[in-house]
Coordinates of C-alpha atoms in Angstrom, one line a residue:
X1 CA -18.9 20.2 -20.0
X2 CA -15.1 19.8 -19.9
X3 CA -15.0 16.0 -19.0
X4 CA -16.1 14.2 -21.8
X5 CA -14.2 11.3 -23.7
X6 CA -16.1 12.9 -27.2
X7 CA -13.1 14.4 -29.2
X8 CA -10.8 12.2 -27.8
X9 CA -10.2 10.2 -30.6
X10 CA -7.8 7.2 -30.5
X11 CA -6.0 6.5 -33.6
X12 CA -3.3 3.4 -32.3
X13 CA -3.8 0.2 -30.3
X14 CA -1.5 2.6 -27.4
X15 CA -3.9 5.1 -27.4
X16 CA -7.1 2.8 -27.0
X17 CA -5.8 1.0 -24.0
X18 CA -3.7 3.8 -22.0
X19 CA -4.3 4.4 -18.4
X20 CA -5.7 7.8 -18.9
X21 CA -8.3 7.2 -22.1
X22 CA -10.0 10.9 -21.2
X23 CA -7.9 14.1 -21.6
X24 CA -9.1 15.4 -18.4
X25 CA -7.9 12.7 -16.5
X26 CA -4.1 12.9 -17.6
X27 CA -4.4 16.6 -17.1
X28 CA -5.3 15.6 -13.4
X29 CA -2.3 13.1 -13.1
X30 CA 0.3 15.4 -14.2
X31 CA -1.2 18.0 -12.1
X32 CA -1.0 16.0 -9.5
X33 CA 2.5 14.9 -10.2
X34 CA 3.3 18.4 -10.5
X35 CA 1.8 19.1 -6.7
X36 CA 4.5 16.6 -5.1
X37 CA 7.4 17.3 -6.4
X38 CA 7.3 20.5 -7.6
X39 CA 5.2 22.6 -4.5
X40 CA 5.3 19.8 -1.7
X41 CA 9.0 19.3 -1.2
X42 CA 9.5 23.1 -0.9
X43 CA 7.1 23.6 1.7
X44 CA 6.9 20.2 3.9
X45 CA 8.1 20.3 7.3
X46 CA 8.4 17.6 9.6
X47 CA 5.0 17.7 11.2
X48 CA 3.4 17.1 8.1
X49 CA 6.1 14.2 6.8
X50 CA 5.8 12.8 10.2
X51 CA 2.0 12.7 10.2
X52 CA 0.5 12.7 6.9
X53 CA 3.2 12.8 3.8
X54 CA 5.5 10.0 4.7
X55 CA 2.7 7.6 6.7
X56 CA 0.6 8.2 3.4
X57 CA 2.9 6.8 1.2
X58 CA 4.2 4.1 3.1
X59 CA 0.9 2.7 3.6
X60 CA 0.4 3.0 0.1
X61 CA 2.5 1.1 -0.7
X62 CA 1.6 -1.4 1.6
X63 CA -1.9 -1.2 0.2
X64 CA -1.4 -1.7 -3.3
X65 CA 0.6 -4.9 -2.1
X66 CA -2.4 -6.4 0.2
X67 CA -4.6 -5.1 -2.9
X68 CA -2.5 -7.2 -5.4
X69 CA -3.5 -10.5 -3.6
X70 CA -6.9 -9.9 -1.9
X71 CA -8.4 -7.7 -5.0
X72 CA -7.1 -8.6 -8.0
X73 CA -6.2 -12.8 -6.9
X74 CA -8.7 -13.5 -4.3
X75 CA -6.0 -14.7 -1.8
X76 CA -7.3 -13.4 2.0
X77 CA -4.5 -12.7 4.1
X78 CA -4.0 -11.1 7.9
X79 CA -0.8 -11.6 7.6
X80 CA 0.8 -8.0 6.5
X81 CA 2.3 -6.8 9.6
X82 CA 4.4 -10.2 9.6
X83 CA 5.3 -9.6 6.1
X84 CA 6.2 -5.6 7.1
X85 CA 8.5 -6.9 9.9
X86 CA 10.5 -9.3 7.7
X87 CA 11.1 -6.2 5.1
X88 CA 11.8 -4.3 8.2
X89 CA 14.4 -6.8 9.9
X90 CA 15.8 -7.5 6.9
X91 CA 16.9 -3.9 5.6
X92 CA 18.1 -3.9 9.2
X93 CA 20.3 -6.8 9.0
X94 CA 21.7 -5.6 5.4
X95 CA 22.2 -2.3 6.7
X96 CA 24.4 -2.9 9.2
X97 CA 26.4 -6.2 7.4
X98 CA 26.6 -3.9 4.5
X99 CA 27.6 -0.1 5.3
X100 CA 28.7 0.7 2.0
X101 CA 26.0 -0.3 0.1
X102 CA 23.7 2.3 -1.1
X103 CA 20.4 2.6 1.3
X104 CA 18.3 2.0 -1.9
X105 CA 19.6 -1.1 -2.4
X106 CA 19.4 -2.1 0.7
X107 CA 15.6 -1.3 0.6
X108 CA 15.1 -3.6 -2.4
X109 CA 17.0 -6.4 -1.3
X110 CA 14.8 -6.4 1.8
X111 CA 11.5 -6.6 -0.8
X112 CA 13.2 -9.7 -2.7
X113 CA 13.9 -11.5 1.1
X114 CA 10.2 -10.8 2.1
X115 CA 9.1 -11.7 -1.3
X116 CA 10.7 -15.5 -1.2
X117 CA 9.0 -15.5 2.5
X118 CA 6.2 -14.6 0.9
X119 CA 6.3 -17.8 -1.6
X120 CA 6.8 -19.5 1.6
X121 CA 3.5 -18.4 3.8
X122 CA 1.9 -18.6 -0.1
X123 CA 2.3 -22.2 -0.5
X124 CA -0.6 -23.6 1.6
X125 CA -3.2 -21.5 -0.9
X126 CA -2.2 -24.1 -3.4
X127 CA -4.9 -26.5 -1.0
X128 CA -6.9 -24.0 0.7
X129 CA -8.5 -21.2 0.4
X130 CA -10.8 -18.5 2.1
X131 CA -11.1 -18.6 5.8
X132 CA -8.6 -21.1 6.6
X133 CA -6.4 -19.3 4.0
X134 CA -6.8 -16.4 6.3
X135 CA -5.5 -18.6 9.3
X136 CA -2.8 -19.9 7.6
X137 CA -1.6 -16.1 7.0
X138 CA -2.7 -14.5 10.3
X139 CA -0.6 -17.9 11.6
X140 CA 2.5 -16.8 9.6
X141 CA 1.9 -12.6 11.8
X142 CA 2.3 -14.2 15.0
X143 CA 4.9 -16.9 13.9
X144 CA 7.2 -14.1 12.3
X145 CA 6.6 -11.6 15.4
X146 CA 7.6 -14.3 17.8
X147 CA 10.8 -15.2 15.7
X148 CA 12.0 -11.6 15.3
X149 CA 11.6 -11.2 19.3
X150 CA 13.3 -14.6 20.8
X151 CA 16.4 -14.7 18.1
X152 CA 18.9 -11.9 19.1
X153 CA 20.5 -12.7 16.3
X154 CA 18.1 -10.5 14.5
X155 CA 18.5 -7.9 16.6
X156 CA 22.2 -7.9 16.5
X157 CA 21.8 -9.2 20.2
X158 CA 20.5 -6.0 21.4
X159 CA 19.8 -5.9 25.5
X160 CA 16.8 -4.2 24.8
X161 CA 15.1 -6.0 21.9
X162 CA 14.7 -3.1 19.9
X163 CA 16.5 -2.1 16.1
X164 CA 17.4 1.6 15.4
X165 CA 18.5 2.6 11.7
X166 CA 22.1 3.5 11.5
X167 CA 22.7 7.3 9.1
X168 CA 23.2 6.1 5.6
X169 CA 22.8 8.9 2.7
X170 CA 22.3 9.3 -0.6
X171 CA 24.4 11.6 -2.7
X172 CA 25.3 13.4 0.6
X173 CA 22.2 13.5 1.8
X174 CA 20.9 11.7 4.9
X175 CA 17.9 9.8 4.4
X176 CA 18.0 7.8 7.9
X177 CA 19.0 8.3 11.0
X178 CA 18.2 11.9 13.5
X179 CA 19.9 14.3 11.0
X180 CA 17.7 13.2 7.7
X181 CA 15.5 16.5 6.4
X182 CA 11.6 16.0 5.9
X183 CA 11.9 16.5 2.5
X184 CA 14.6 13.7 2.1
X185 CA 11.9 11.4 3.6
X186 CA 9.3 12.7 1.9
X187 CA 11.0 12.5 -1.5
X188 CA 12.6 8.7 -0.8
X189 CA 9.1 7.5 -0.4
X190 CA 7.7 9.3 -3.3
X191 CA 10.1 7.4 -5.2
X192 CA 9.6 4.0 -4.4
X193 CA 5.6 5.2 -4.9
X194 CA 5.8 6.2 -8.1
X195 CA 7.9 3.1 -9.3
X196 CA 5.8 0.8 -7.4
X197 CA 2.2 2.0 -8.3
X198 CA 3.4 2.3 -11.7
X199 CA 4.9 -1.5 -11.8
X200 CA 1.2 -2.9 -10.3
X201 CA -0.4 -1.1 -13.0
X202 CA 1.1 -2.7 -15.7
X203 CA 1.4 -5.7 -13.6
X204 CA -2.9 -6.0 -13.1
X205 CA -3.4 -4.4 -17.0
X206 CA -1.1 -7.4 -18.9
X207 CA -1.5 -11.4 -19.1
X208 CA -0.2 -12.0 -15.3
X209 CA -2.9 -9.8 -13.8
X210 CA -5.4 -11.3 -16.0
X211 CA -4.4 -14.5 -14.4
X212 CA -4.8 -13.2 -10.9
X213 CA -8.3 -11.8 -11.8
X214 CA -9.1 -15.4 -13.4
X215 CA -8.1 -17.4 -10.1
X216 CA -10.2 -14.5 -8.3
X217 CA -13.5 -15.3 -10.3
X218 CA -13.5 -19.2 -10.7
X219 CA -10.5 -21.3 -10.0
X220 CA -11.5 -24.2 -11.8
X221 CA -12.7 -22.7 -14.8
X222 CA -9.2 -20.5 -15.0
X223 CA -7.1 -23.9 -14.7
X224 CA -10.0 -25.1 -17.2
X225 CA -8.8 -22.3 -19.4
X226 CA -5.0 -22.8 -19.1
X227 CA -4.0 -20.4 -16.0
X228 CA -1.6 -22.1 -14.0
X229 CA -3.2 -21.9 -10.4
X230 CA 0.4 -22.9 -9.3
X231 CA 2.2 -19.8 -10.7
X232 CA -0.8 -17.4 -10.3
X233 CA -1.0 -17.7 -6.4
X234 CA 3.0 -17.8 -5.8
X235 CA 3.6 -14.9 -8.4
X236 CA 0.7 -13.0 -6.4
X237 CA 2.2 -13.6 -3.3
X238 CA 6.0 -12.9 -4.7
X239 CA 4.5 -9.4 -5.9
X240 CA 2.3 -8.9 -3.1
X241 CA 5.2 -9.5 -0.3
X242 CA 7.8 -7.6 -2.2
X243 CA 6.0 -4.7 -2.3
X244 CA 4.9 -4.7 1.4
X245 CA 8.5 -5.9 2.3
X246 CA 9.6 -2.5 1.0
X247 CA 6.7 -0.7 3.2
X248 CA 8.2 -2.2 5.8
X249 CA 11.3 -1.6 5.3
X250 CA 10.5 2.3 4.9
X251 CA 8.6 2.5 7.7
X252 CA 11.5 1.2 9.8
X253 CA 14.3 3.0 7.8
X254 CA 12.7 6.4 6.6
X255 CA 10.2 6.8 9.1
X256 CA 10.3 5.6 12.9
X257 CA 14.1 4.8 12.9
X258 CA 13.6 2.6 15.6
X259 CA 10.6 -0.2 16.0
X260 CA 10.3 -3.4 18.4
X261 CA 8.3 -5.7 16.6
X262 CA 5.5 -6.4 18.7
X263 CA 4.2 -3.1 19.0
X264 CA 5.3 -1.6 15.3
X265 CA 4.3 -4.9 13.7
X266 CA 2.0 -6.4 15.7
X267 CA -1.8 -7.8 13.9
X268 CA -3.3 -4.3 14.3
X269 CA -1.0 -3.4 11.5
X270 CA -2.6 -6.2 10.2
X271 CA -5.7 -5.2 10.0
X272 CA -5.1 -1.5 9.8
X273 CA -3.6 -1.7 6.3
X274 CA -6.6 -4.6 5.4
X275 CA -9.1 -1.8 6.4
X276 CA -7.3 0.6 4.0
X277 CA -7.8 -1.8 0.9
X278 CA -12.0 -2.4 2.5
X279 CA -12.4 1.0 2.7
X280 CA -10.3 1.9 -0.7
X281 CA -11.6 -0.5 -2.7
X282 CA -11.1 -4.4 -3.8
X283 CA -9.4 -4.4 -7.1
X284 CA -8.1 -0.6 -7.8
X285 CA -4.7 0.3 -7.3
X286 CA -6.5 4.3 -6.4
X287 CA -8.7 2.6 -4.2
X288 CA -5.3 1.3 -2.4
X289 CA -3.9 5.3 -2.5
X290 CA -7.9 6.3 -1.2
X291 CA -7.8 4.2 2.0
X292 CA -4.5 4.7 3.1
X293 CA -5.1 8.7 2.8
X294 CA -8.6 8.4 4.7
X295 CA -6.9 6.2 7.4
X296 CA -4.2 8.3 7.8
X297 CA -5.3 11.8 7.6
X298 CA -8.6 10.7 9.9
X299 CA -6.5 10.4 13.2
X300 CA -5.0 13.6 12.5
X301 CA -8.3 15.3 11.5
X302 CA -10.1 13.9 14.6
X303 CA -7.4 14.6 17.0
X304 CA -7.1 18.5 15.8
X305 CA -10.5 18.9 15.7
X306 CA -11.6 17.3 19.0
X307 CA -9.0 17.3 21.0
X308 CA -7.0 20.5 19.8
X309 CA -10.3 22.3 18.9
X310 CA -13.0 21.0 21.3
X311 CA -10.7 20.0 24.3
X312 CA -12.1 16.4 23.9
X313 CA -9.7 13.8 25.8
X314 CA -7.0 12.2 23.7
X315 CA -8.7 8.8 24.6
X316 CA -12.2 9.9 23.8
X317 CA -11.0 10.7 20.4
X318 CA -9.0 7.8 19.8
X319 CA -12.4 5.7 20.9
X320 CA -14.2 7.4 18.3
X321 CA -11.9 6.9 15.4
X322 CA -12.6 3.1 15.8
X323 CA -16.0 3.9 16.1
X324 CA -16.0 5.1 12.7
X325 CA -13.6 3.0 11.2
X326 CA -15.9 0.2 12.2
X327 CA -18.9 1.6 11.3
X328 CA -17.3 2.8 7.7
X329 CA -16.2 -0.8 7.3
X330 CA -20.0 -2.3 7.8
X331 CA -21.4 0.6 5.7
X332 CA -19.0 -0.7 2.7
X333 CA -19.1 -3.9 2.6
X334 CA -23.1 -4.1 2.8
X335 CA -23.7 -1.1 0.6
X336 CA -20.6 -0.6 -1.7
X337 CA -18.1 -3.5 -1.5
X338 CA -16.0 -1.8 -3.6
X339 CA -15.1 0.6 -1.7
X340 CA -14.0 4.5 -2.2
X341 CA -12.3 3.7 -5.9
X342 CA -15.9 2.4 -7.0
X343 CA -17.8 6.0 -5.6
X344 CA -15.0 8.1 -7.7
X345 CA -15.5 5.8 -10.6
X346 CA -19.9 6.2 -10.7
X347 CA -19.1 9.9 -10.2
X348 CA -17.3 9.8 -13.1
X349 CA -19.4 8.0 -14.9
X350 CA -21.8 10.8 -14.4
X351 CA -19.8 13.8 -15.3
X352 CA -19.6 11.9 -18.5
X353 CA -23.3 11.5 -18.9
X354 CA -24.5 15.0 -17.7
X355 CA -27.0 16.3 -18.2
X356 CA -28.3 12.9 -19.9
X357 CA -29.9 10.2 -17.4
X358 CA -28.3 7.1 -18.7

């Protein structure tokens, strides 16, 4: 059987605690890594970066940031499309203060404003918790939606409300605007995926995701312990908003080009990247990349399928795909909480143990 961890033999405290302990597995990962960038940017186009690539990694991203604070700290929040707007707005307002500035840096500065609004929202978890944790966020997504629409100043006093991404490039190539390539888009958001998945695995593996995981458990018995509840919840909420401040601000920049916030920001984004961590997995930054792949490639499998294949009306199908989104939800969180990341993991286990019981 070629997965097996026998003959893998670890010789180094590195080798004991890398990502990838089985051989297999990091053949996978490189193979996978080989996939997009060495066959996918060759042959996208801009149907399949405007309706799978470049949605997939956005939401990703946007995952792995919800992920950080619900899974791995225990902090509930329906917040997210509040938080995406503010990384939105804000690349938006550096973007067109600062023209000269590389479009990358204007992405990250955008993370680092959400992130301190982040801190901000964060501060009532100190107190409270649980539901009315989850009221003090989902409080914070209609606060921040109604201050981005009723202060022009964000908006550059725009007559109609909305913000549109001015061209800015990148070595000569545009990567916003009507004349940036699919591939551009596609490879700008690979980028910021790979740096960002990467940072929130070594974040979760070392002592300040051992924090978060402690606060998660049994608050009092990590302050017991020595875990500062006070820097565990803001730092998870710093992390957490930065990373979906720079969602947001791809999904503005890269991808639509041009949002109003109620409708591109509004609580269904809320809950639309909340059911990508339910259905991915609490906890598991592959559960995060898991459910925002079945989210987003389930639209477009349903609406080829039954309405391009079938003849099924658009509205039919779209009724359906909350249907099953709903029922999916119930099915997890009665029968596997943890999600998509916790069925890959038992198969797994498994392959390991075949042909042997237990």
């Amino acid at each position: 059987m070629f997965y097996r961890e026998a003959g893998d033999f670890k010789t180094s405290y590195v080798n004991d605690s890398q990502t990838f302990p089985i051989q297999f597995d990091r053949w996978r990962y490189y193979a996978v890594l080989f996939v997009a960038l060495g066959i996918v940017p060759f042959v996208i186009n801009d149907y399949w970066a405007s309706a799978v690539f470049v949605p997939f990694l956005i939401y990703a991203i946007a995952a792995i940031g919800l992920n950080i604070l619900t899974g791995y700290c225990g902090q509930v929040s329906l917040g997210t499309g509040g938080f995406m707007a503010v990384g939105a707005y804000a690349v938006y307002k550096l973007m067109t203060a600062f023209p000269e500035v590389n479009i990358i840096f204007h992405v990250l500065g955008a993370g680092i404003i959400t992130a301190g609004v982040g801190v901000l929202f964060g501060l009532p978890s100190l107190r409270i918790k649980g539901f009315y944790l989850a009221v003090a966020t989902l409080a914070a997504q209609f606060f921040l939606v109604w201050l981005f629409n009723k202060v022009p100043w964000f908006y550059n006093y725009s007559a109609s409300g909305q913000i549109s991404a001015p061209e800015r490039t990148l070595a000569g190539i545009a990567l916003t605007g009507p004349e940036a390539s699919a591939t551009a888009k596609y490879l700008v958001c690979l980028g910021f995926v790979f740096v960002l998945a990467w940072l929130a695995r070594n974040l979760t593996r070392g002592t300040v995701g051992r924090s978060w995981m402690a606060i998660r458990d049994m608050d009092i018995a990590a302050e017991i312990i020595g875990v500062n509840p006070l820097r565990a919840k803001l730092t998870a909420f710093a992390v957490s908003s930065f990373f979906i401040g720079i969602a947001g601000a791809l999904f503005f920049s890269v991808y639509l080009g041009a949002v109003e916030v109620g409708e591109a920001f509004g609580i269904n984004k809320s809950f639309l990247v909340l059911f990508m961590v339910i259905i991915g997995g609490l906890g598991s930054i592959f559960g995060s990349f898991a459910g925002a792949a079945f989210l987003v490639l389930l639209p477009v499998f349903l609406k080829n399928v039954l309405v391009g294949g079938l003849g099924w009306p658009t509205d039919l199908a779209a009724h359906l795909e909350l249907m099953i989104v709903g029922g999916l939800i119930v099915f997890f969180l009665i029968a596997e909480p943890h999600g998509l990341a916790q069925l890959w993991r038992l198969a797994k286990e498994k392959l390991r143990l075949w042909p042997f019981p237990h």
